[in-house]
Short mmCIF file of N, CA and C in Angstrom, two decimals:
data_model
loop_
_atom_site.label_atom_id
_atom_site.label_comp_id
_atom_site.label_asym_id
_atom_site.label_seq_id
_atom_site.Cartn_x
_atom_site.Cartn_y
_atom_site.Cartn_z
N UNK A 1 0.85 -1.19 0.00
CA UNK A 1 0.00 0.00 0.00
C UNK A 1 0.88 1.24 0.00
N UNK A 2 0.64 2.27 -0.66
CA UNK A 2 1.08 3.86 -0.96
C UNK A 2 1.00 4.46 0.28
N UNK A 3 2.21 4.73 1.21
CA UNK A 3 1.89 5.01 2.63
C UNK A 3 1.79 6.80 2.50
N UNK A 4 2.25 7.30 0.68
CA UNK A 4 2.39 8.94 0.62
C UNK A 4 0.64 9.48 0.50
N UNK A 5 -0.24 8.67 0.23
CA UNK A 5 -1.44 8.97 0.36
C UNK A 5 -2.42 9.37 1.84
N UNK A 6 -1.49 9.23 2.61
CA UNK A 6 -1.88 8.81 4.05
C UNK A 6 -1.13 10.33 4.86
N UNK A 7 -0.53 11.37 3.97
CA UNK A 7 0.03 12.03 4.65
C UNK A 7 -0.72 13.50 4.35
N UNK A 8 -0.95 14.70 4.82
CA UNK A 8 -2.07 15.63 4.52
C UNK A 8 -1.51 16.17 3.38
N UNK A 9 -0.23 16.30 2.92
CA UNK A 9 -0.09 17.11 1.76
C UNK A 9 -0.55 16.67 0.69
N UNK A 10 -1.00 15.19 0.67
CA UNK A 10 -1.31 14.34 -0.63
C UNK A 10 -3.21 14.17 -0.55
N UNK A 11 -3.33 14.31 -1.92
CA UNK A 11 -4.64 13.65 -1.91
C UNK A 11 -4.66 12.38 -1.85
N UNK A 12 -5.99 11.77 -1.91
CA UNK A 12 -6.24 10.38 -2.08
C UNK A 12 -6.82 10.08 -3.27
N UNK A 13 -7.61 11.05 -3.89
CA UNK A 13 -8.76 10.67 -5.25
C UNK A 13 -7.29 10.47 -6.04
N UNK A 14 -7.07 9.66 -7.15
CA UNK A 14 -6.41 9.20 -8.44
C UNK A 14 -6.01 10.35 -9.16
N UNK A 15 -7.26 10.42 -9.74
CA UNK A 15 -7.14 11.91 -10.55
C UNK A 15 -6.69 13.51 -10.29
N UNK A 16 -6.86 13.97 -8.76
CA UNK A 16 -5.93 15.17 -7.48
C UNK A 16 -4.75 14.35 -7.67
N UNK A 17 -4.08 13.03 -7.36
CA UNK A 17 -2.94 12.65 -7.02
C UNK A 17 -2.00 13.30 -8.14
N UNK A 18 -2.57 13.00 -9.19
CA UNK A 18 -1.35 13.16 -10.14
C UNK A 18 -1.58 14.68 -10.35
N UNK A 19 -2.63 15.68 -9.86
CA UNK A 19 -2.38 17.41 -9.96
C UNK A 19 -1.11 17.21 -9.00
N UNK A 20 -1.18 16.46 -8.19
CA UNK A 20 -0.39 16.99 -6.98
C UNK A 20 1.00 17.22 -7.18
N UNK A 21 1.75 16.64 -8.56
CA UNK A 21 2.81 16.47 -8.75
C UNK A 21 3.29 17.46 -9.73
N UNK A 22 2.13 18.05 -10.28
CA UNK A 22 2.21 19.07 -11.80
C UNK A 22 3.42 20.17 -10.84
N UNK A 23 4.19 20.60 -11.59
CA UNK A 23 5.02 21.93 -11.01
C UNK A 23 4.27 23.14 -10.96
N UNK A 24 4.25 23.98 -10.05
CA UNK A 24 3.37 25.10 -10.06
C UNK A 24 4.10 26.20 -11.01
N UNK A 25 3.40 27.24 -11.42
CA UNK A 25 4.23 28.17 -12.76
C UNK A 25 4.95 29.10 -11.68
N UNK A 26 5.27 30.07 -12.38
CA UNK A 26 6.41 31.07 -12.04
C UNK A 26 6.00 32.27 -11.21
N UNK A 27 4.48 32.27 -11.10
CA UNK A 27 3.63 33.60 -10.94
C UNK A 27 3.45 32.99 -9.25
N UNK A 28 3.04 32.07 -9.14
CA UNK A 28 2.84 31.23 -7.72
C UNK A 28 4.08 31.43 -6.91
N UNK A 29 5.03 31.32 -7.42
CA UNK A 29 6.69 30.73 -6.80
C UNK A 29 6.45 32.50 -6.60
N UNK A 30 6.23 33.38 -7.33
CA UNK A 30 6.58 35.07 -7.44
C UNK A 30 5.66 35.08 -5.87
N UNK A 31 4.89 34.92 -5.81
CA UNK A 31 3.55 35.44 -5.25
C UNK A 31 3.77 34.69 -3.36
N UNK A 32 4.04 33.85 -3.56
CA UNK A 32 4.87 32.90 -2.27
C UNK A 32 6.00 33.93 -1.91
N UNK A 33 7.09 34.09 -3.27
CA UNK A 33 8.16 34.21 -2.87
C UNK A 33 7.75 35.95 -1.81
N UNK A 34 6.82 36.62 -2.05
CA UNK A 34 6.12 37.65 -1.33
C UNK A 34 6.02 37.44 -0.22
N UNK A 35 5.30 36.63 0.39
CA UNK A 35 4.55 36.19 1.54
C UNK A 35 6.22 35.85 2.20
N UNK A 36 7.26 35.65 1.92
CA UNK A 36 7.76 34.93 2.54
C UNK A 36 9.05 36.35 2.99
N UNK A 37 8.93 37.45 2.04
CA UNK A 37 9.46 38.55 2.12
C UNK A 37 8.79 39.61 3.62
N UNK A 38 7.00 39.35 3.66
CA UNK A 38 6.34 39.49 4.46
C UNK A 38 6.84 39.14 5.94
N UNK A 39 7.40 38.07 5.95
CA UNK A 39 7.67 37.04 7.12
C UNK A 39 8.98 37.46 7.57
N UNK A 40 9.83 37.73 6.62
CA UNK A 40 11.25 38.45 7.24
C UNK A 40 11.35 39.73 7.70
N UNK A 41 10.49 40.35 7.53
CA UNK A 41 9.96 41.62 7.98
C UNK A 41 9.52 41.91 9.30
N UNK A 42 8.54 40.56 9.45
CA UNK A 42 8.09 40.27 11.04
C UNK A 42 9.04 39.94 11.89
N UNK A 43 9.63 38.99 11.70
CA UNK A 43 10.83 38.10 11.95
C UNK A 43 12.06 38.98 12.77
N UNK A 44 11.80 40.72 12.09
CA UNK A 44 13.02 41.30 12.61
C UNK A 44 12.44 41.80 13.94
N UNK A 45 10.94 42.15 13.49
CA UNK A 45 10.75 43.01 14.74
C UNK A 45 10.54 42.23 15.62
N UNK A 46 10.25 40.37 15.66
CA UNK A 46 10.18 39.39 16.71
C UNK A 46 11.80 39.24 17.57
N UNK A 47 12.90 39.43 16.18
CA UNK A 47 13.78 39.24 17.00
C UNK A 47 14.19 40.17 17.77
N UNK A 48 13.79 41.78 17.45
CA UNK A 48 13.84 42.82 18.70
C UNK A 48 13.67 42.52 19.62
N UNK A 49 12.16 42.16 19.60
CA UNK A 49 11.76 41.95 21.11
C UNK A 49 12.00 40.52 21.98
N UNK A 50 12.79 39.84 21.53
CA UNK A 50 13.01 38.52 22.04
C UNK A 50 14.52 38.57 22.37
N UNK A 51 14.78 39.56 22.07
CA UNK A 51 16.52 39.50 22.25
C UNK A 51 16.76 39.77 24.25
N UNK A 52 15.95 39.93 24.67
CA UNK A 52 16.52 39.87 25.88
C UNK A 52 16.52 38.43 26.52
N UNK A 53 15.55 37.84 26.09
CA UNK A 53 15.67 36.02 26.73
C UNK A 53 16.13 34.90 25.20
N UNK A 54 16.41 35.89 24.23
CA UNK A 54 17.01 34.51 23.32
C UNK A 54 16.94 34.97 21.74
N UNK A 55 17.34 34.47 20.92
CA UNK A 55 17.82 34.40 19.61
C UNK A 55 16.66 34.09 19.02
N UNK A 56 16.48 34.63 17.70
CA UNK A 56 15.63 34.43 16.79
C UNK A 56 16.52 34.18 15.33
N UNK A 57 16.48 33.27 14.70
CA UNK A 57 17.11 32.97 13.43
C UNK A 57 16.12 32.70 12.41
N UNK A 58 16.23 33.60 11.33
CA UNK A 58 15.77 32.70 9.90
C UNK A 58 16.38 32.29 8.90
N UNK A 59 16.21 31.29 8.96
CA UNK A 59 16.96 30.75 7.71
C UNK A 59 16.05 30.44 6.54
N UNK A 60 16.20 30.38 4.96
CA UNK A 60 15.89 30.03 4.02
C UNK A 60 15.76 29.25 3.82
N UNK A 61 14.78 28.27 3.39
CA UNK A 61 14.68 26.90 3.49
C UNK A 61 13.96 26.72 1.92
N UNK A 62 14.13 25.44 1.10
CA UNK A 62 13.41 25.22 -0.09
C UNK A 62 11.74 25.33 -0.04
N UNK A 63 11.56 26.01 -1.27
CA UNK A 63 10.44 26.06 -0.68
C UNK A 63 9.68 27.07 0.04
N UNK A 64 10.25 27.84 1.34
CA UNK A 64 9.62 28.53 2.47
C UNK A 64 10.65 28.91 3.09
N UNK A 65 10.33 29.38 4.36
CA UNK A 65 11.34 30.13 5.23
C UNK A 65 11.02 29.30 7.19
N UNK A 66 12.34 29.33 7.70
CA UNK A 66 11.93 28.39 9.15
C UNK A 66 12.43 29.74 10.08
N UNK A 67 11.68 30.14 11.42
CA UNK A 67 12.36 30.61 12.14
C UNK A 67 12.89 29.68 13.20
N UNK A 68 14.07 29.97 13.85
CA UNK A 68 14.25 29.24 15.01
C UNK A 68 14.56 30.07 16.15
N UNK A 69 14.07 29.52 17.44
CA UNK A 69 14.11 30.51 18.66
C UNK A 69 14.80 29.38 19.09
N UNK A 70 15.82 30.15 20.25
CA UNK A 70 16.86 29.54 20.85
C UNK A 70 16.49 30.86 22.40
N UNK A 71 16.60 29.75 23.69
CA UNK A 71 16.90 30.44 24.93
C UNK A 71 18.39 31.24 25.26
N UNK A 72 18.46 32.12 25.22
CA UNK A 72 20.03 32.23 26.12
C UNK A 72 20.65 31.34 27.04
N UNK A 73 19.57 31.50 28.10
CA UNK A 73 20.38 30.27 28.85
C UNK A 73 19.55 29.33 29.27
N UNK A 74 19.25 28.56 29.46
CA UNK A 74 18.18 27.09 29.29
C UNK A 74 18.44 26.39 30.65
N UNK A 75 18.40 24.99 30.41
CA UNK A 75 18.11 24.54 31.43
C UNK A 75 19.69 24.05 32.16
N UNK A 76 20.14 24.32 31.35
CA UNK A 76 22.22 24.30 31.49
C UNK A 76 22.58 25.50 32.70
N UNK A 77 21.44 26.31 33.24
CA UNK A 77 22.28 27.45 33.84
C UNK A 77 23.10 27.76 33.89
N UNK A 78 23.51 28.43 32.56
CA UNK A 78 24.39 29.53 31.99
C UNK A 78 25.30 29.18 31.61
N UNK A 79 25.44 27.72 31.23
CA UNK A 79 26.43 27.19 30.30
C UNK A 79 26.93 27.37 29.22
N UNK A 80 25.85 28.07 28.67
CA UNK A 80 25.77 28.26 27.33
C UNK A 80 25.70 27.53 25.84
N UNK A 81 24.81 26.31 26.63
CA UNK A 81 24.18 25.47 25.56
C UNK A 81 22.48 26.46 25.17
N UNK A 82 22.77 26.48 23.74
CA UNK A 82 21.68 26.90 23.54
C UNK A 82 20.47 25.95 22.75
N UNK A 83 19.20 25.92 23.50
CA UNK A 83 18.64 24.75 23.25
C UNK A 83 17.57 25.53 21.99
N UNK A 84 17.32 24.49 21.85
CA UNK A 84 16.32 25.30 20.64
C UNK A 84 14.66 24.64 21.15
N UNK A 85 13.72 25.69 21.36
CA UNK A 85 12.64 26.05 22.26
C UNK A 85 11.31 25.59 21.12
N UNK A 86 11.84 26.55 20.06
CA UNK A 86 10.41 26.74 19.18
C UNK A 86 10.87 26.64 17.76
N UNK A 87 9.95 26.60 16.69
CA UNK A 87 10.50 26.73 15.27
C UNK A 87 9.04 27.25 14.68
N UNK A 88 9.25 28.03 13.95
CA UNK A 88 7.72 28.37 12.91
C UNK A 88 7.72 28.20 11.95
N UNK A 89 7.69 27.73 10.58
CA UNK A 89 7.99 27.19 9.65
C UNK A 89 6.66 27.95 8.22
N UNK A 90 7.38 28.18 7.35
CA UNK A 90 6.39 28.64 6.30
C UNK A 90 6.52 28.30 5.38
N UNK A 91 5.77 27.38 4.82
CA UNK A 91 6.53 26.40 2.85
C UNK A 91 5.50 26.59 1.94
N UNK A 92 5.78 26.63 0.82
CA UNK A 92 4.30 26.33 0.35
C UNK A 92 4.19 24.72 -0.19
N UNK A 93 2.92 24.79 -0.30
CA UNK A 93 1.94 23.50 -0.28
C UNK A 93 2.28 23.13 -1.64
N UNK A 94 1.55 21.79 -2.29
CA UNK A 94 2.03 21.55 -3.85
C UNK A 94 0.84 21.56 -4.29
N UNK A 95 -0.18 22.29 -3.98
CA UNK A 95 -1.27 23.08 -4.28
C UNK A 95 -1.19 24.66 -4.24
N UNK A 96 -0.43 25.15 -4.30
CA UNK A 96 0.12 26.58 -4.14
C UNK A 96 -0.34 27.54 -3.55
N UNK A 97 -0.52 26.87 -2.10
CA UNK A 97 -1.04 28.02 -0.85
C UNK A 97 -0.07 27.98 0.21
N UNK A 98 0.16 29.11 1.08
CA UNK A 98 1.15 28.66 2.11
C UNK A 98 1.11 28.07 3.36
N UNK A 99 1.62 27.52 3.98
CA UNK A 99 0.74 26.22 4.92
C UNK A 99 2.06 27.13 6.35
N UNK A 100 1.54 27.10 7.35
CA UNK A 100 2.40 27.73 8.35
C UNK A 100 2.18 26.85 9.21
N UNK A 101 3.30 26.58 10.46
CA UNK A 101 3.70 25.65 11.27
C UNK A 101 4.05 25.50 12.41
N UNK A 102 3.67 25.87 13.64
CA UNK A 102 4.39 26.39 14.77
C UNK A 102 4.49 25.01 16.16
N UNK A 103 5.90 25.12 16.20
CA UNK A 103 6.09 24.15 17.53
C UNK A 103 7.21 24.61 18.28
N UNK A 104 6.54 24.61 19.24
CA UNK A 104 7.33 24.93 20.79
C UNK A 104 7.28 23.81 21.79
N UNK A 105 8.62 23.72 21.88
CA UNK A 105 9.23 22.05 22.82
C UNK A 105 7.90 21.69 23.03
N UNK A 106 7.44 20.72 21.70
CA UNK A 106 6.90 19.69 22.00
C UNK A 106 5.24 19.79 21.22
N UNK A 107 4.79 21.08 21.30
CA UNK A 107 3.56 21.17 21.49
C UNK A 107 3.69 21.77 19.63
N UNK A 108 2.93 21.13 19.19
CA UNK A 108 2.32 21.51 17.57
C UNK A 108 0.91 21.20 17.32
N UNK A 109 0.91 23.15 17.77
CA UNK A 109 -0.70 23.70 17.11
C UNK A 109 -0.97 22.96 15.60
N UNK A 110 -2.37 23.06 15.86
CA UNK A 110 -2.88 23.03 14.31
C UNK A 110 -2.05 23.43 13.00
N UNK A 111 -1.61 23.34 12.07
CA UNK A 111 -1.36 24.26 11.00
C UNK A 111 -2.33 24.79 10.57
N UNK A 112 -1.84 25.57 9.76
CA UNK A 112 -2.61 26.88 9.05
C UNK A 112 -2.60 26.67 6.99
N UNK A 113 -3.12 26.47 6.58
CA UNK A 113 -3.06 26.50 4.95
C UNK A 113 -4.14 27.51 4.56
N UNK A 114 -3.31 28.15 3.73
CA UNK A 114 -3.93 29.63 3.30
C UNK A 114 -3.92 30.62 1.97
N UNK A 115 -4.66 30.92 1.64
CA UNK A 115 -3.91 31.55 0.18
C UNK A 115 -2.93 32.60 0.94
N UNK A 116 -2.29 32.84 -0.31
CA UNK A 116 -0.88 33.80 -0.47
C UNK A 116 -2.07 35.42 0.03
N UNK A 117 -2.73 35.84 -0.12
CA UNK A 117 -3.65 36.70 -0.10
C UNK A 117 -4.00 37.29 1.28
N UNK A 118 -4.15 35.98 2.10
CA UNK A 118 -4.80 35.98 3.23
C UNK A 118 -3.70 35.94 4.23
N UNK A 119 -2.19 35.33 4.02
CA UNK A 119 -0.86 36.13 4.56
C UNK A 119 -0.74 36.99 4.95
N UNK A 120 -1.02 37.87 5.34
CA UNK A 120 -0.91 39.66 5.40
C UNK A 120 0.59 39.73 6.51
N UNK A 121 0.50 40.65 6.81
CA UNK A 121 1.63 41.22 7.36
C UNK A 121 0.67 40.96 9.40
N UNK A 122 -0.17 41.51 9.20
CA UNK A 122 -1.23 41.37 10.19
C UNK A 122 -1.57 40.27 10.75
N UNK A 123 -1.80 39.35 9.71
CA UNK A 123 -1.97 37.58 9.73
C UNK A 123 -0.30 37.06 10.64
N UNK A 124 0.68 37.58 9.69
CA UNK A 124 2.12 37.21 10.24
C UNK A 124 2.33 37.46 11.58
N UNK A 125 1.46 39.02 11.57
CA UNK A 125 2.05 39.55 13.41
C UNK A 125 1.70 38.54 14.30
N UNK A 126 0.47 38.78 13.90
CA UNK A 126 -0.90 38.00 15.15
C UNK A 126 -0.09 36.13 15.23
N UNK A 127 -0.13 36.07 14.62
CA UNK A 127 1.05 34.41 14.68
C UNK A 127 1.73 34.42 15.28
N UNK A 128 2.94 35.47 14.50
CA UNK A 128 4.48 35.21 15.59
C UNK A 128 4.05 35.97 17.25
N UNK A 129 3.32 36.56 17.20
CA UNK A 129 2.56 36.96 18.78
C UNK A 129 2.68 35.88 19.51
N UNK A 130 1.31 35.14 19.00
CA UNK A 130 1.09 33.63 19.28
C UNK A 130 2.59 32.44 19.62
N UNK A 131 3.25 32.57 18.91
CA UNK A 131 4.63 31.96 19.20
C UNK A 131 5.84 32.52 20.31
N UNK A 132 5.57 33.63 20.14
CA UNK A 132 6.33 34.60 21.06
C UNK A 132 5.73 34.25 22.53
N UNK A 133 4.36 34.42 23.18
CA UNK A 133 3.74 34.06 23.94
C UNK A 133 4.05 32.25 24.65
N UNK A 134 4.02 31.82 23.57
CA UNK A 134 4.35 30.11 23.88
C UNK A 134 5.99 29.88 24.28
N UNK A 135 6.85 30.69 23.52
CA UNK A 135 8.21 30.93 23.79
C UNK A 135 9.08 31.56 25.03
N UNK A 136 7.88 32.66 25.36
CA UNK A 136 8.30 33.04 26.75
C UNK A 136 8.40 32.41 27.64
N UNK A 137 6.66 31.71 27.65
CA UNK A 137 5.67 30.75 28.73
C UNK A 137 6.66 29.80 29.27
N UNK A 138 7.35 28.48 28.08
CA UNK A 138 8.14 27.41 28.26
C UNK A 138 9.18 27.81 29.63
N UNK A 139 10.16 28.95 29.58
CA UNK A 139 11.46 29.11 29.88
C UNK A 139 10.71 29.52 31.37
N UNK A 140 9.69 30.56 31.78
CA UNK A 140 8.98 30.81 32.74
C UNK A 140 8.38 29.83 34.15
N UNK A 141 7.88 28.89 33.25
CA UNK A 141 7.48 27.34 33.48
C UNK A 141 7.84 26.96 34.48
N UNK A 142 9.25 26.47 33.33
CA UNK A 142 10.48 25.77 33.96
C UNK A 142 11.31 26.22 34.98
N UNK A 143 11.06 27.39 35.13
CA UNK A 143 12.11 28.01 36.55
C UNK A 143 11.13 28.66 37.61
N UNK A 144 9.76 28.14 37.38
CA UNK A 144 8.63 28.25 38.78
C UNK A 144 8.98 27.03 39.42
#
């Protein structure tokens, strides 16, 4: 049995399966590659405000863009292992919408799949909020 049918990015009907594989055109990849310009934008002003308890990184990833949050100092007290807390992740889909991703040690919300449209800059804030909030919470937690 086809265990790639069984996974959410794939359809199951025969006839979706094989859309699923068509390459998307150049205007999609343009229109993503936006949304994802959107996200580095947020990304700076997340890592402003996170710079007093930890690192914010984005890296470029195929596809989409990943942030990674890292504690300063973790559960090493002040060793300076830096653990990595959270990741948010933004790719697009092979249906050409962008699908967003958020996990913090351990815990993975729902995803999000969305047109490129419905991305906004607003959409981005209100998210990385949402992550920022879960990112604090963890490190807080742990040293009650």
């Amino acid at each position: 049995m086809n265990t790639e049918t069984s996974s959410h990015r794939w359809s199951v009907a025969p006839a979706q399966r094989a859309l699923d594989h068509e390459p998307l055109d150049a205007d999609i990849h343009a229109s993503f590659a936006r949304v994802v310009a959107r996200l580095h934008s947020e990304a700076d002003a997340l890592a402003r405000r996170m710079a007093d308890v930890g690192t914010v990184e984005l890296a470029d990833r195929d596809g989409g863009a990943q942030l990674l949050y890292r504690v300063h100092h973790g559960e090493d007290h002040g060793e300076g292992l830096h653990r990595l807390v959270g990741s948010f992740d933004l790719h697009l889909t092979h249906d050409g919408k962008a699908a967003i991703h958020m996990r913090i040690r351990g815990d993975l919300p729902p995803a999000e799949v969305l047109d490129f449209d419905c991305v906004t800059a607003d959409h981005l804030r209100t998210r990385l909020h949402m992550f920022e909030t879960g990112c604090r919470r963890l490190p807080m937690a742990r040293a009650a």
